Amino acid sequence: MVNQIQKAAVIGSGVMGAAIAAHLAGAGISCLLLDIVPTVLTDEETKAGLTTEQPKVRNRLAAGAIERLKKTNPAPLYSEAFAARITPGNLEDDLARLSGVDWIIEVVVERLDVKKQLLARIEQVWKPGTIVSSNTSGISIQAMAEDCGPEFKRHFLGTHFFNPPRYMKLLEIIPGESTDPEILRFMADFCEKRLGKGVVTAKDTPNFIANRIGTYGLLVTLREMLEKGYTVEEIDAVTGPALGRPKSATFRTLDLVGLDTFVHVARNVYDLVDNEAEKTIFDVPAELTGMVERGWIGEKKGQGFYKKIKNEKGKEIQALHLGTMEYAPSRKISSASLEAAKNAKGTAGKIKTLLSIPDKYSELAWNVVKPVLLYSADKLGEIADSIVEIDNAMKWGFNWDLGPFELWDVIGLERSVKRMEQEGENVPAWVKEWLAAGHTGFYEKREGTTFYYNRGAYKEADTRPEHISLKALKQQNKVILSNSGASLIDIGDGVACLEFHSPNNAIGADILTMVQKSTEEVRRNYRGLVLANEGRHFCVGANVMILLMEAQDGEWDEVDSIIRLFQNSMMALKKLEKPVVAAPHSMTLGGGVEACLPADRIIFSPETYFGLVEVGVGVIPAGGGCKEMALRSSQLAAGDPEVDLQPYINRYFETIGMAKVSTSGYDTKRLGYMGPRDSVVLNGDHRIYTAKQAVLAMDREGYVLPQEEKIRVVGDSGKAVLQIASYTMKLGGYISDHDQLIANKLAHVLAGGDVPAGSLVSEQYMLDLEREAFLSLCGEPKTQQRMQHMLSKGKPLRN
């Protein structure tokens, strides 16, 4: 029995196989990537005098796939350097090497005969105990392994990664009839903890869970459109955020997935189910197959339900009219129900609002939601054992905010079932029995604990210790302190968590006040502090609106006061005599970065986009960001006063001056934001737990607040080097006059001002330089224009 996976092999180096190998490499797993041996030389290989017997040719498919991983956007690799963990090979020369790995994943063409032949070859070299899995999106696991030996079958299962594996949380694990339950448990635990996946256990049925329900829902929507004459834009206006689904809604999603792929998945169910009514739904409409025949299969071919064109107006998005098969400029759709839903708060509020205001789009929403709810209920027990597996599969695999049963609860179970029956729908017996027993929902909350429907009774939801929910803790009255912008929450074992919850988690006076109150509370009563939240983004920076209003009114004392409060709050975190650990995720920009930098450790989520981006609004970091980067440069050269600091400062000058943002939690190292004690936790759901454990570990070790260090700076001569660089950029036409002004201010601060090179200065001295530069830039009309543009357009202005 495998108790750990250190080495893996992926067979099939197509888009999905290579991306799975990239994800494994990101998790620190050495990976062998194999494919077939090419039989024909490329023109380049012929010119180079190569033959089909040479390794460079024989491994070409896998080697080429690894190179493409470095260039693909969005990037499958957390860091380009991780590609070195993937070794290319081929199925003829390297098949025997499979005996040296712990996990073999086949990702070849979706044909049962091909997969069976491959498994037979794998079994010939298989080392007993090695786990083997198929990444099939819908072919029977049992049928694939039916000719294999009993011991091989015990170690065989389905592991259906959703595409792209780095970004899509869902992993469906599908046992065969003979799969060892211990291996199933091990893989679920391993894939959650090591690969960062949201794991659901699916039954060995066509298309498993997410694709079965998701495909059904898309086909139901398409049929509703064809029958009622809705347009592509109307469908997408209703089936996006208004229903708690992604902005890509229905048809942009199909374009992204690829219509050819979608048709294949739908036909798989059509071919394998016996129920005629279900078969009818999965019979792909002729309009869709016609688009595939024309090659209009979505983004990979430049057109599908939408296409982009260039005309005299610039870029224009056009939508397809299925009746005429012609494109026309995409129209904005509006109605009373849609506008009200847009303005409603939260997913539940939007959905209830959309369905409660009677108009054609409210009716459309009901007509596409209703069959999905009924189908999900009908398939419970057939495709999955619990409603939680189904709900999680749809949230993690299709990015729905609510799974079908959660959505049903929001709509109102009793009222909606009554309406369904009035409309002649056949509601599954178990749903009616549940209602008859006096229950009003599939889920129930009791003192912060969730219970769900399970075989006629409520069952407590499984909770892992690694899953710390701030929302649940607040429901359990664990809030210590709170105001409009932030809360301090008791997360157990003497550790508190400071949670931001302002709009977009932008930092204003309310958050800064709570930072100072929290440090005092933790100093008195707790072992340490975690900085984390469960918002869409960790923090998008400071509240620019407040700064702009004060600057436009000439209230310079007020701007100065805001910056001092920011700086003092960050220093309060840094000087807290208890361990502080930050756990950022998603967008962590500007002030969000400055809130993390004073921590003793940072636990990054893999998808953390981290950067000091203040130049985008015409200022420089003034909450300690510049000071912390200068301190890091000084620390990197510590112990040897002869070491040249300039290269270190140059690096941070470029990073901040160009507003560089990391492409992942791992990429923070390349930009110099990751310190020697910082790390990445692959499962973002484990961030708060991991940060808490880090606090407890430091506390057990006898935490001692590090003494404040003097910062060695490059001084006036180093500033000149930086300013020459900005002058050169201006001469080359790469930056504007205002960009150069900002760069020169940044150079002044990072260099430590007009002091001799090698001078030792205090942190407060550096903070004063930051504040002075920030205030002067706020007075510039072009900076105020940049702030206004960012607030109104959501993107930087280069004036």
Coordinates of N, CA, C and O in Angstrom, one line a residue, residues 444-451 460-461 463 472 475-476:
E444 N -29.6 22.5 7.1 CA -30.0 23.2 8.3 C -28.8 23.6 9.1 O -27.8 22.9 9.2
K445 N -28.8 24.8 9.6 CA -27.7 25.3 10.5 C -28.1 25.3 11.9 O -29.2 25.8 12.2
R446 N -27.3 24.7 12.8 CA -27.5 24.8 14.2 C -26.3 25.2 14.9 O -25.3 24.5 14.9
E447 N -26.3 26.4 15.5 CA -25.2 27.0 16.2 C -23.9 26.9 15.4 O -22.9 26.5 15.9
G448 N -24.0 27.3 14.1 CA -22.8 27.3 13.3 C -22.4 26.0 12.7 O -21.5 25.9 11.9
T449 N -23.2 24.9 13.0 CA -22.9 23.6 12.4 C -23.9 23.3 11.4 O -25.1 23.5 11.5
T450 N -23.4 22.8 10.2 CA -24.3 22.5 9.1 C -24.7 21.0 9.1 O -23.9 20.1 9.3
F451 N -26.0 20.8 8.9 CA -26.5 19.4 8.7 C -27.2 19.4 7.4 O -27.7 20.4 6.8
E460 N -24.9 15.5 10.2 CA -23.9 16.5 10.4 C -22.8 16.5 9.3 O -22.3 15.4 9.0
A461 N -22.6 17.6 8.7 CA -21.6 17.7 7.6 C -20.2 17.4 8.2 O -19.9 17.8 9.3
T463 N -16.5 17.9 8.9 CA -15.6 19.0 9.0 C -14.2 18.6 9.3 O -14.0 17.8 10.2
A472 N -18.6 30.5 9.9 CA -19.2 29.6 10.9 C -18.8 30.1 12.3 O -19.6 30.0 13.2
Q475 N -20.9 32.8 13.4 CA -22.3 32.3 13.8 C -22.2 31.7 15.2 O -23.3 31.6 15.8
Q476 N -21.1 31.2 15.6 CA -20.9 30.6 16.9 C -20.5 31.6 18.0 O -20.0 31.3 19.1

